Coordinates of C-alpha atoms in Angstrom, one line a residue:
X1 CA 5.9 -18.6 -56.7
X2 CA 9.4 -20.2 -57.2
X3 CA 10.0 -23.2 -59.5
X4 CA 10.9 -25.5 -56.5
X5 CA 7.4 -25.1 -55.1
X6 CA 5.9 -26.1 -58.4
X7 CA 8.4 -28.9 -59.0
X8 CA 7.6 -30.7 -55.8
X9 CA 4.0 -31.0 -56.9
X10 CA 4.7 -32.7 -60.2
X11 CA 5.0 -36.5 -60.7
X12 CA 8.2 -38.0 -59.2
X13 CA 10.5 -40.8 -60.4
X14 CA 9.6 -42.8 -57.3
X15 CA 6.0 -43.0 -58.6
X16 CA 7.1 -45.1 -61.5
X17 CA 9.6 -47.2 -59.6
X18 CA 6.6 -48.5 -57.6
X19 CA 4.7 -49.2 -60.8
X20 CA 7.4 -51.7 -61.9
X21 CA 7.3 -53.8 -58.8
X22 CA 4.0 -55.8 -59.2
X23 CA 2.3 -54.7 -62.4
X24 CA 0.2 -57.8 -62.7
X25 CA -1.3 -57.3 -59.3
X26 CA -2.0 -53.7 -60.0
X27 CA -3.7 -54.4 -63.3
X28 CA -6.0 -57.0 -61.6
X29 CA -6.8 -54.5 -58.9
X30 CA -7.6 -51.9 -61.6
X31 CA -10.0 -54.3 -63.4
X32 CA -11.7 -55.0 -60.0
X33 CA -12.2 -51.3 -59.3
X34 CA -13.5 -50.7 -62.9
X35 CA -16.2 -53.3 -62.5
X36 CA -17.3 -51.6 -59.2
X37 CA -16.9 -48.1 -60.6
X38 CA -18.9 -48.5 -63.8
X39 CA -22.4 -48.5 -62.3
X40 CA -21.4 -45.9 -59.8
X41 CA -20.0 -43.6 -62.5
X42 CA -23.2 -44.0 -64.5
X43 CA -25.4 -43.5 -61.5
X44 CA -23.7 -40.4 -60.2
X45 CA -23.6 -38.9 -63.7
X46 CA -27.4 -39.3 -63.8
X47 CA -27.9 -38.0 -60.3
X48 CA -25.8 -34.9 -61.0
X49 CA -28.2 -33.9 -63.7
X50 CA -25.7 -34.0 -66.6
X51 CA -26.4 -37.6 -67.6
X52 CA -24.7 -41.0 -67.5
X53 CA -22.2 -40.0 -70.2
X54 CA -20.9 -37.2 -68.0
X55 CA -20.3 -39.6 -65.1
X56 CA -18.4 -42.0 -67.3
X57 CA -16.3 -39.3 -68.9
X58 CA -15.5 -38.0 -65.4
X59 CA -14.4 -41.4 -64.2
X60 CA -12.1 -41.8 -67.3
X61 CA -10.5 -38.3 -67.5
X62 CA -10.4 -37.4 -63.8
X63 CA -9.4 -40.9 -62.9
X64 CA -6.5 -40.8 -65.3
X65 CA -5.2 -37.3 -64.3
X66 CA -5.6 -37.8 -60.6
X67 CA -3.7 -41.1 -60.8
X68 CA -0.9 -39.4 -62.7
X69 CA -0.6 -36.2 -60.7
X70 CA -2.1 -37.1 -57.3
X71 CA -0.2 -37.6 -54.0
X72 CA -1.4 -41.1 -53.2
X73 CA -0.4 -44.3 -54.9
X74 CA -3.7 -46.0 -54.0
X75 CA -6.3 -43.3 -54.6
X76 CA -9.1 -43.8 -57.1
X77 CA -10.9 -40.7 -58.3
X78 CA -14.1 -40.0 -60.2
X79 CA -17.7 -38.8 -59.7
X80 CA -18.9 -39.3 -56.1
X81 CA -22.1 -39.0 -54.2
X82 CA -20.9 -36.2 -52.0
X83 CA -20.1 -34.1 -55.1
X84 CA -23.4 -35.0 -56.7
X85 CA -25.2 -33.5 -53.6
X86 CA -23.5 -30.2 -54.2
X87 CA -24.0 -30.2 -58.0
X88 CA -27.8 -30.8 -58.1
X89 CA -28.7 -27.2 -57.0
X90 CA -26.0 -25.8 -59.3
X91 CA -27.6 -27.6 -62.3
X92 CA -31.0 -26.3 -61.2
X93 CA -29.8 -22.7 -61.0
X94 CA -27.3 -22.4 -63.8
X95 CA -27.7 -25.5 -66.1
X96 CA -25.0 -27.9 -67.3
X97 CA -22.7 -25.0 -68.5
X98 CA -22.7 -23.7 -64.9
X99 CA -21.6 -27.0 -63.6
X100 CA -18.7 -27.2 -66.1
X101 CA -17.6 -23.7 -65.3
X102 CA -17.7 -24.5 -61.5
X103 CA -15.6 -27.5 -62.1
X104 CA -13.0 -25.5 -64.0
X105 CA -12.9 -22.8 -61.3
X106 CA -12.7 -25.4 -58.6
X107 CA -9.7 -27.0 -60.3
X108 CA -7.9 -23.6 -60.3
X109 CA -8.7 -23.1 -56.6
X110 CA -7.4 -26.6 -55.7
X111 CA -4.1 -26.0 -57.6
X112 CA -3.7 -22.7 -55.7
X113 CA -4.4 -24.5 -52.4
X114 CA -1.6 -27.0 -53.3
X115 CA 0.8 -24.2 -54.1
X116 CA 0.2 -22.5 -50.7
X117 CA 0.6 -25.9 -49.0
X118 CA -2.9 -26.1 -47.5
X119 CA -3.0 -29.9 -47.6
X120 CA -2.4 -30.3 -43.8
X121 CA -5.7 -28.6 -42.9
X122 CA -7.9 -31.8 -43.2
X123 CA -6.2 -33.3 -40.1
X124 CA -7.7 -30.7 -37.9
X125 CA -11.4 -31.5 -38.8
X126 CA -13.0 -33.3 -35.7
X127 CA -14.3 -36.8 -36.1
X128 CA -17.9 -35.9 -35.1
X129 CA -18.0 -33.4 -38.0
X130 CA -16.6 -36.0 -40.5
X131 CA -19.1 -38.7 -39.3
X132 CA -22.0 -36.3 -39.3
X133 CA -21.0 -35.1 -42.8
X134 CA -20.8 -38.7 -44.1
X135 CA -24.2 -39.7 -42.6
X136 CA -25.8 -36.5 -44.0
X137 CA -24.4 -37.2 -47.5
X138 CA -25.7 -40.8 -47.3
X139 CA -29.2 -39.5 -46.4
X140 CA -29.2 -37.0 -49.2
X141 CA -28.0 -39.6 -51.8
X142 CA -30.8 -41.9 -50.7
X143 CA -33.4 -39.2 -50.9
X144 CA -32.2 -38.2 -54.3
X145 CA -32.8 -41.6 -55.7
X146 CA -36.4 -41.9 -54.6
X147 CA -37.8 -40.4 -57.8
X148 CA -35.8 -42.7 -60.1
X149 CA -36.6 -45.7 -57.9
X150 CA -40.3 -44.9 -58.1
X151 CA -40.2 -44.2 -61.9
X152 CA -41.4 -40.6 -61.6
X153 CA -39.9 -37.3 -62.6
X154 CA -40.1 -34.4 -60.2
X155 CA -38.1 -31.1 -59.9
X156 CA -37.2 -29.1 -56.8
X157 CA -34.3 -27.5 -55.0
X158 CA -34.5 -29.5 -51.8
X159 CA -34.1 -33.3 -51.7
X160 CA -36.8 -33.7 -49.0
X161 CA -39.3 -31.8 -51.1
X162 CA -38.4 -33.8 -54.2
X163 CA -38.7 -37.1 -52.3
X164 CA -42.1 -36.1 -50.9
X165 CA -43.4 -35.1 -54.4
X166 CA -42.1 -38.4 -55.8
X167 CA -43.9 -40.5 -53.2
X168 CA -47.1 -38.5 -53.8
X169 CA -46.8 -39.0 -57.6
X170 CA -46.2 -42.7 -57.2
X171 CA -49.2 -43.1 -54.9
X172 CA -51.3 -41.4 -57.5
X173 CA -50.0 -43.5 -60.4
X174 CA -47.8 -46.5 -59.2
X175 CA -45.0 -47.7 -61.5
X176 CA -44.1 -51.1 -59.9
X177 CA -41.4 -52.2 -62.4
X178 CA -39.1 -49.4 -61.5
X179 CA -39.6 -49.9 -57.8
X180 CA -39.0 -53.6 -58.0
X181 CA -35.9 -53.1 -60.1
X182 CA -34.4 -50.6 -57.6
X183 CA -35.2 -52.8 -54.6
X184 CA -33.8 -55.9 -56.3
X185 CA -30.5 -54.3 -57.2
X186 CA -30.1 -52.7 -53.7
X187 CA -31.0 -56.0 -51.9
X188 CA -28.5 -57.9 -54.1
X189 CA -25.7 -55.5 -53.3
X190 CA -26.4 -55.3 -49.5
X191 CA -27.0 -59.1 -49.0
X192 CA -24.2 -60.1 -51.5
X193 CA -21.7 -57.8 -49.8
X194 CA -22.2 -59.7 -46.5
X195 CA -22.1 -63.1 -48.2
X196 CA -19.3 -62.7 -50.7
X197 CA -17.6 -59.3 -50.2
X198 CA -15.2 -59.8 -53.1
X199 CA -17.9 -60.4 -55.8
X200 CA -19.1 -57.3 -57.7
X201 CA -22.8 -57.8 -57.1
X202 CA -23.5 -54.2 -58.2
X203 CA -22.5 -55.0 -61.8
X204 CA -24.0 -58.5 -61.7
X205 CA -27.4 -57.1 -60.4
X206 CA -27.4 -54.3 -63.0
X207 CA -26.6 -56.7 -65.8
X208 CA -29.3 -59.1 -64.7
X209 CA -32.1 -56.6 -64.5
X210 CA -31.0 -55.0 -67.8
X211 CA -31.3 -58.4 -69.5
X212 CA -34.6 -59.0 -67.8
X213 CA -36.1 -55.7 -68.9
X214 CA -34.9 -56.1 -72.5
X215 CA -36.2 -59.6 -72.7
X216 CA -39.6 -58.9 -71.2
X217 CA -40.1 -55.4 -72.5
X218 CA -40.9 -54.0 -69.0
X219 CA -41.8 -50.3 -69.3
X220 CA -39.0 -48.5 -67.5
X221 CA -36.8 -45.5 -68.3
X222 CA -33.2 -46.3 -69.4
X223 CA -29.9 -44.4 -69.6
X224 CA -30.3 -43.8 -73.4
X225 CA -27.7 -43.2 -76.1
X226 CA -24.1 -42.7 -75.1
X227 CA -21.3 -41.4 -77.2
X228 CA -19.0 -44.1 -78.5
X229 CA -15.9 -42.0 -77.6
X230 CA -14.7 -39.1 -75.5
X231 CA -15.9 -35.8 -76.9
X232 CA -13.4 -33.3 -78.2
X233 CA -12.2 -30.9 -75.6
X234 CA -13.9 -27.5 -75.7
X235 CA -14.3 -24.3 -73.7
X236 CA -17.6 -23.4 -75.4
X237 CA -19.4 -23.7 -72.1
X238 CA -17.4 -20.9 -70.4
X239 CA -19.2 -17.6 -70.1
X240 CA -16.8 -15.1 -68.4
X241 CA -19.7 -12.9 -67.3
X242 CA -21.1 -15.8 -65.2
X243 CA -17.9 -16.4 -63.3
X244 CA -18.5 -14.0 -60.5
X245 CA -21.9 -15.5 -59.8
X246 CA -20.4 -19.0 -59.8
X247 CA -17.4 -18.2 -57.6
X248 CA -19.1 -19.2 -54.3
X249 CA -20.3 -22.5 -55.8
X250 CA -16.7 -23.1 -57.1
X251 CA -15.3 -22.5 -53.6
X252 CA -17.8 -25.0 -52.2
X253 CA -16.9 -27.6 -54.8
X254 CA -13.2 -27.1 -54.2
X255 CA -13.6 -27.3 -50.5
X256 CA -15.5 -30.6 -50.8
X257 CA -13.0 -32.0 -53.3
X258 CA -10.1 -31.2 -51.0
X259 CA -11.9 -32.5 -47.9
X260 CA -13.1 -35.8 -49.4
X261 CA -9.8 -36.5 -51.3
X262 CA -7.6 -35.9 -48.2
X263 CA -9.8 -38.0 -46.0
X264 CA -9.9 -40.8 -48.6
X265 CA -6.1 -40.7 -48.9
X266 CA -5.8 -40.9 -45.1
X267 CA -8.1 -44.0 -45.1
X268 CA -6.0 -45.6 -47.8
X269 CA -2.8 -45.0 -45.8
X270 CA -4.5 -46.7 -42.8
X271 CA -5.5 -49.7 -44.8
X272 CA -2.1 -50.3 -46.3
X273 CA 1.4 -50.9 -45.1
X274 CA 4.2 -48.4 -45.8
X275 CA 2.0 -46.1 -47.9
X276 CA 1.9 -42.4 -47.1
X277 CA 0.3 -39.8 -49.3
X278 CA 1.5 -36.2 -49.9
X279 CA -1.5 -34.0 -49.1
X280 CA -0.3 -31.0 -51.2
X281 CA 0.4 -33.2 -54.3
X282 CA -3.1 -34.8 -53.8
X283 CA -4.7 -31.3 -53.9
X284 CA -2.7 -30.6 -57.0
X285 CA -3.7 -33.8 -58.7
X286 CA -7.4 -33.2 -57.9
X287 CA -6.9 -29.6 -59.2
X288 CA -5.5 -30.8 -62.5
X289 CA -8.3 -33.4 -62.9
X290 CA -11.0 -30.8 -62.2
X291 CA -9.4 -28.3 -64.5
X292 CA -9.3 -30.6 -67.5
X293 CA -12.4 -32.8 -67.0
X294 CA -15.0 -30.0 -67.8
X295 CA -13.3 -29.6 -71.2
X296 CA -14.7 -33.1 -72.0
X297 CA -18.1 -32.5 -70.5
X298 CA -17.4 -34.2 -67.2
X299 CA -18.7 -33.2 -63.8
X300 CA -16.4 -32.1 -60.9
X301 CA -14.6 -35.0 -59.4
X302 CA -12.9 -36.1 -56.2
X303 CA -11.3 -39.1 -54.7
X304 CA -13.8 -41.9 -54.0
X305 CA -13.4 -43.5 -50.6
X306 CA -15.4 -46.7 -51.5
X307 CA -13.5 -47.3 -54.8
X308 CA -10.2 -46.5 -53.1
X309 CA -11.0 -49.1 -50.4
X310 CA -11.8 -51.7 -53.1
X311 CA -8.5 -50.8 -54.8
X312 CA -6.5 -51.4 -51.6
X313 CA -8.4 -54.6 -50.7
X314 CA -7.8 -55.9 -54.3
X315 CA -4.0 -55.7 -53.7
X316 CA -3.0 -52.5 -55.4
X317 CA 0.5 -51.4 -54.7
X318 CA 1.0 -48.4 -57.1
X319 CA -0.9 -45.8 -59.1
X320 CA -1.0 -48.2 -62.0
X321 CA -4.1 -49.7 -60.6
X322 CA -6.1 -46.5 -60.6
X323 CA -4.7 -45.6 -64.0
X324 CA -5.8 -49.0 -65.5
X325 CA -9.2 -48.6 -63.9
X326 CA -9.7 -45.4 -65.9
X327 CA -8.4 -47.1 -69.1
X328 CA -10.8 -50.0 -68.8
X329 CA -13.7 -47.7 -68.3
X330 CA -12.6 -45.8 -71.5
X331 CA -12.6 -49.1 -73.4
X332 CA -16.1 -49.9 -72.1
X333 CA -17.2 -46.4 -73.3
X334 CA -15.9 -47.1 -76.8
X335 CA -16.8 -50.8 -77.1
X336 CA -20.0 -51.2 -75.1
X337 CA -21.9 -47.9 -75.3
X338 CA -25.0 -49.5 -77.0
X339 CA -25.3 -52.1 -74.2
X340 CA -24.8 -49.6 -71.4
X341 CA -27.5 -47.4 -72.9
X342 CA -30.1 -50.0 -72.1
X343 CA -29.5 -50.0 -68.4
X344 CA -32.6 -49.0 -66.5
X345 CA -32.3 -45.8 -64.5
X346 CA -34.1 -47.6 -61.6
X347 CA -31.2 -50.1 -61.5
X348 CA -28.7 -47.2 -61.1
X349 CA -31.0 -45.8 -58.4
X350 CA -30.8 -49.2 -56.6
X351 CA -27.0 -49.1 -56.8
X352 CA -26.8 -45.6 -55.2
X353 CA -29.4 -46.5 -52.5
X354 CA -27.2 -49.5 -51.5
X355 CA -24.1 -47.3 -51.6
X356 CA -25.8 -44.7 -49.3
X357 CA -26.8 -47.4 -46.8
X358 CA -23.2 -48.8 -46.8
X359 CA -21.7 -45.4 -46.2
X360 CA -23.2 -45.2 -42.7
X361 CA -21.1 -47.0 -40.1
X362 CA -23.6 -47.5 -37.3
X363 CA -20.8 -48.6 -34.9
X364 CA -18.9 -45.4 -35.5
X365 CA -21.9 -43.2 -35.0
X366 CA -22.9 -45.1 -31.8
X367 CA -19.4 -44.8 -30.4
X368 CA -19.3 -41.1 -31.0
X369 CA -22.7 -40.6 -29.5
X370 CA -21.6 -42.5 -26.4
X371 CA -18.2 -40.8 -26.1
X372 CA -19.8 -37.5 -25.0
X373 CA -23.0 -35.5 -25.4
X374 CA -21.1 -32.7 -27.2
X375 CA -19.7 -35.0 -29.8
X376 CA -23.0 -36.6 -30.4
X377 CA -24.6 -33.1 -30.7
X378 CA -22.0 -31.9 -33.2
X379 CA -22.4 -35.1 -35.3
X380 CA -26.3 -34.8 -35.3
X381 CA -26.2 -31.1 -36.1
X382 CA -23.7 -31.6 -39.0
X383 CA -25.8 -34.4 -40.5
X384 CA -29.1 -32.4 -40.2
X385 CA -27.5 -29.3 -41.7
X386 CA -26.2 -31.5 -44.6
X387 CA -29.8 -32.7 -45.4
X388 CA -31.6 -29.4 -44.8
X389 CA -29.1 -27.0 -46.2
X390 CA -25.9 -28.0 -48.0
X391 CA -22.6 -29.7 -47.4
X392 CA -20.3 -26.8 -47.1
X393 CA -22.6 -25.0 -44.7
X394 CA -22.8 -28.3 -42.7
X395 CA -19.1 -28.5 -42.4
X396 CA -18.8 -24.9 -41.4
X397 CA -21.5 -25.2 -38.8
X398 CA -20.0 -28.4 -37.5
X399 CA -16.6 -26.8 -37.2
X400 CA -17.9 -23.7 -35.5
X401 CA -19.9 -25.7 -32.9
X402 CA -17.1 -28.2 -32.4
X403 CA -14.6 -25.4 -32.0
X404 CA -16.9 -23.6 -29.5
X405 CA -17.3 -26.7 -27.4
X406 CA -13.6 -27.4 -27.5
X407 CA -12.9 -23.8 -26.4
X408 CA -15.4 -24.2 -23.6
X409 CA -13.6 -27.4 -22.4
X410 CA -10.2 -25.7 -22.6
X411 CA -11.5 -22.6 -20.8
X412 CA -12.8 -24.9 -18.0
X413 CA -9.3 -26.3 -17.5
X414 CA -7.9 -22.8 -16.6
X415 CA -7.4 -22.7 -12.8
X416 CA -6.7 -19.9 -10.4
X417 CA -5.4 -21.6 -7.2
X418 CA -4.5 -19.9 -4.0
X419 CA -1.2 -21.5 -2.9
X420 CA 0.7 -21.4 0.4
X421 CA 3.7 -19.1 0.8
X422 CA 7.1 -20.6 1.5
X423 CA 7.3 -19.2 5.1
X424 CA 10.6 -20.7 6.1
X425 CA 11.8 -20.1 9.6
X426 CA 9.7 -17.1 10.4
X427 CA 8.1 -16.7 13.9
X428 CA 4.4 -17.7 14.2
X429 CA 3.3 -14.0 14.6
X430 CA 5.0 -13.0 11.4
X431 CA 3.6 -16.0 9.6
X432 CA 0.1 -15.0 10.7
X433 CA 0.7 -11.5 9.4
X434 CA 1.9 -12.9 6.1
X435 CA -1.0 -15.3 5.8
X436 CA -3.4 -12.4 6.4
X437 CA -2.0 -9.8 4.1
X438 CA 0.1 -11.6 1.3
X439 CA -1.6 -14.1 -1.0
X440 CA -0.1 -16.0 -3.9
X441 CA -2.2 -17.3 -6.8
X442 CA -1.0 -19.8 -9.4
X443 CA -2.5 -19.6 -12.9
X444 CA -2.6 -22.9 -14.7
X445 CA -3.5 -23.3 -18.4
X446 CA -4.1 -20.9 -21.3
X447 CA -5.2 -17.3 -20.5
X448 CA -7.2 -16.6 -23.6
X449 CA -10.5 -15.0 -24.7
X450 CA -12.6 -18.0 -23.7
X451 CA -11.3 -18.1 -20.1
X452 CA -10.3 -14.5 -19.4
X453 CA -13.8 -13.4 -18.2
X454 CA -14.0 -16.1 -15.5
X455 CA -10.4 -15.3 -14.4
X456 CA -11.4 -11.6 -14.0
X457 CA -14.4 -12.4 -11.8
X458 CA -12.5 -14.8 -9.6
X459 CA -9.4 -12.6 -9.0
X460 CA -11.4 -9.4 -8.6
X461 CA -13.2 -10.9 -5.5
X462 CA -9.9 -11.1 -3.5
X463 CA -10.5 -9.5 0.0
X464 CA -8.5 -8.6 3.1
X465 CA -5.2 -8.7 1.2
X466 CA -2.5 -6.1 0.8
X467 CA -0.2 -7.9 -1.7
X468 CA -1.2 -10.3 -4.4
X469 CA 1.5 -12.4 -6.1
X470 CA 0.5 -13.9 -9.5
X471 CA 2.6 -16.9 -10.3
X472 CA 2.7 -17.0 -14.1
X473 CA 5.1 -19.9 -14.8
X474 CA 2.3 -22.4 -15.6
X475 CA 0.4 -20.2 -18.0
X476 CA 0.7 -21.9 -21.4
X477 CA -0.4 -19.0 -23.6
X478 CA -1.7 -15.5 -23.3
X479 CA -3.6 -13.9 -26.2
X480 CA -4.7 -10.3 -26.6
X481 CA -7.9 -10.8 -24.6
X482 CA -6.0 -12.5 -21.8
X483 CA -3.5 -9.7 -21.6
X484 CA -6.2 -7.0 -21.6
X485 CA -8.1 -8.8 -18.8
X486 CA -4.9 -9.2 -16.7
X487 CA -4.3 -5.5 -17.0
X488 CA -7.8 -4.7 -15.9
X489 CA -7.5 -7.1 -12.9
X490 CA -4.3 -5.4 -11.8
X491 CA -5.9 -2.0 -12.1
X492 CA -8.9 -3.0 -10.1
X493 CA -6.8 -4.4 -7.4
X494 CA -4.6 -1.4 -7.3
X495 CA -7.6 0.9 -7.0
X496 CA -8.5 -1.0 -3.8
X497 CA -5.0 -0.4 -2.5
X498 CA -3.7 -3.9 -3.3
X499 CA -0.2 -4.2 -4.6
X500 CA 0.3 -6.8 -7.4
X501 CA 3.5 -8.7 -8.1
X502 CA 4.2 -11.0 -11.1
X503 CA 6.5 -13.9 -10.9
X504 CA 7.8 -16.5 -13.3
X505 CA 6.6 -14.7 -16.5
X506 CA 7.7 -16.6 -19.6
X507 CA 9.6 -14.7 -22.3
X508 CA 7.0 -15.5 -25.0
X509 CA 4.3 -13.9 -22.9
X510 CA 6.0 -10.6 -22.5
X511 CA 5.0 -9.2 -25.9
X512 CA 1.2 -9.4 -25.3
X513 CA 1.6 -7.8 -21.8
X514 CA 3.9 -5.1 -23.1
X515 CA 1.4 -4.2 -25.9
X516 CA -1.2 -3.4 -23.3
X517 CA 1.2 -1.4 -21.1
X518 CA 1.0 -3.7 -18.1
X519 CA 4.5 -5.1 -18.1
X520 CA 6.4 -1.8 -18.6
X521 CA 4.5 -0.2 -15.7
X522 CA 4.9 -3.0 -13.3
X523 CA 8.5 -3.4 -14.3
X524 CA 9.1 0.3 -13.7
X525 CA 7.7 -0.1 -10.2
X526 CA 9.9 -3.1 -9.5
X527 CA 7.0 -5.6 -9.3
X528 CA 8.1 -8.2 -11.9
X529 CA 10.2 -11.0 -10.6
X530 CA 11.9 -14.1 -12.1
X531 CA 10.6 -16.4 -9.4
X532 CA 8.1 -16.5 -6.5
X533 CA 10.6 -16.3 -3.6
X534 CA 11.9 -13.0 -4.9
X535 CA 8.3 -11.7 -5.1
X536 CA 7.6 -12.9 -1.5
X537 CA 10.7 -11.2 -0.2
X538 CA 9.9 -7.9 -2.0
X539 CA 6.3 -8.1 -0.6
X540 CA 7.6 -8.6 2.9
X541 CA 10.0 -5.7 2.6
X542 CA 7.3 -3.4 1.2
X543 CA 4.8 -4.3 4.0
X544 CA 7.5 -3.9 6.6
X545 CA 8.3 -0.4 5.4
X546 CA 4.6 0.6 5.3
X547 CA 4.0 -0.7 8.9
X548 CA 7.1 1.0 10.3
X549 CA 6.1 4.3 8.6
X550 CA 2.6 3.9 10.1
X551 CA 4.1 3.2 13.6
X552 CA 6.2 6.3 13.3
X553 CA 3.1 8.4 12.4
X554 CA 4.3 8.9 8.8
X555 CA 1.8 8.6 6.0
X556 CA 3.3 6.0 3.5

């Protein structure tokens, strides 16, 4: 890897020129995002299984490093609901040290992806997969919060099972304070967002219920003690022997971090004027953030679409806003840890329930479902797989199904049309003979594996013909399967005594046909022509010679 490839991923001078333009506006945006991010960071830390402190540390460390090294001026990073969904089963299987190791490995993978310039991949993910993925994440986040909202503790590998167990435990021994707190916070956020979108109702609601529970002594579980500073960096969690077993989980986390971060950066570009992110630098920034954050006990991080949107709406113009948001959270960690420790877990559950509800854009889902049945099916399948299995499997399943449906649609566009010959000034008798014995077919579209079989069936059924001219000028692509099928078609026709001519073959298609031996053989027989008129003339000449030989009693 040359130094130029690495240098292009590092912070640029232009990043800091933008910081000097409107620092006051960026600092205000950073404060706004920090107010929104605080309850989310705490909630996602708890939901991940590593605790509220881990969520806050992640928001501080990953938020700082991603702001410095990332490829977007507006992106805000930290713990997210999507990442929490992936981490819960890892915590259950390998414990907190497993999660930290996965984060470290994921950071290395992301840096490698940046070095090989893999940042352009996200643009090829279909919209139905993204919407289904988002809806599935929202459902999983909501289901994850049911135990905390009901004030019960349950354990399990599947969110549906845990939610069912939590409901059963609540019915057996109701804990109304926790449920009322969660519902109050969620309602305040959902109603308040419609009434005054710019007011941080999440923080206000959490503060209000915290004061209420402390004043009244309501029996409800709280966050508990938090460290008053960032812990010292350490690699004590790393067990080299466990790395092979955690490699698959690390790939899943890296894939999710890459996907969510690049999608978030694209959303930020669309919400702003004149801002364009560098996808490879964004992967590098997320890689650095995830490489360092586990050293401080933080969970794997990614860009947060909701917090990034708040940042843009608050008027951010440079990465100073995201950087200041992380600094403000660090100050809260140092100065207000005792107060934060008293926040009820049910209040954080309410925050995440409201967040999950707001993640689902009903209009987007409805539009996709109405656009086509196939898009609706892909979206529903991706969402269901997300809930029942896991996020990475859901994306893979969605991509495979969407790709298969897309190939099916493309294959259906391939046409094999019988076209009239350019007969010119020939006598009617000769035209009748030509029409009976020489047929020209025009191939339109890609001749590839998904369409080749249908092409074989159609062309092999040609009857009462002595010469077939295949007009290839409108074939957009030929893959190995298409070349092999074309060779088989020609051989089948020739076994029936039908001569095949090719016309208008593009230079880029010659390699595939040569590899399967078709082009050299037809070329040696003089049956490959630059255009259709030449092929027609050659067919006429060949048929005339055959007919004259037959009239003279000579076997052709």
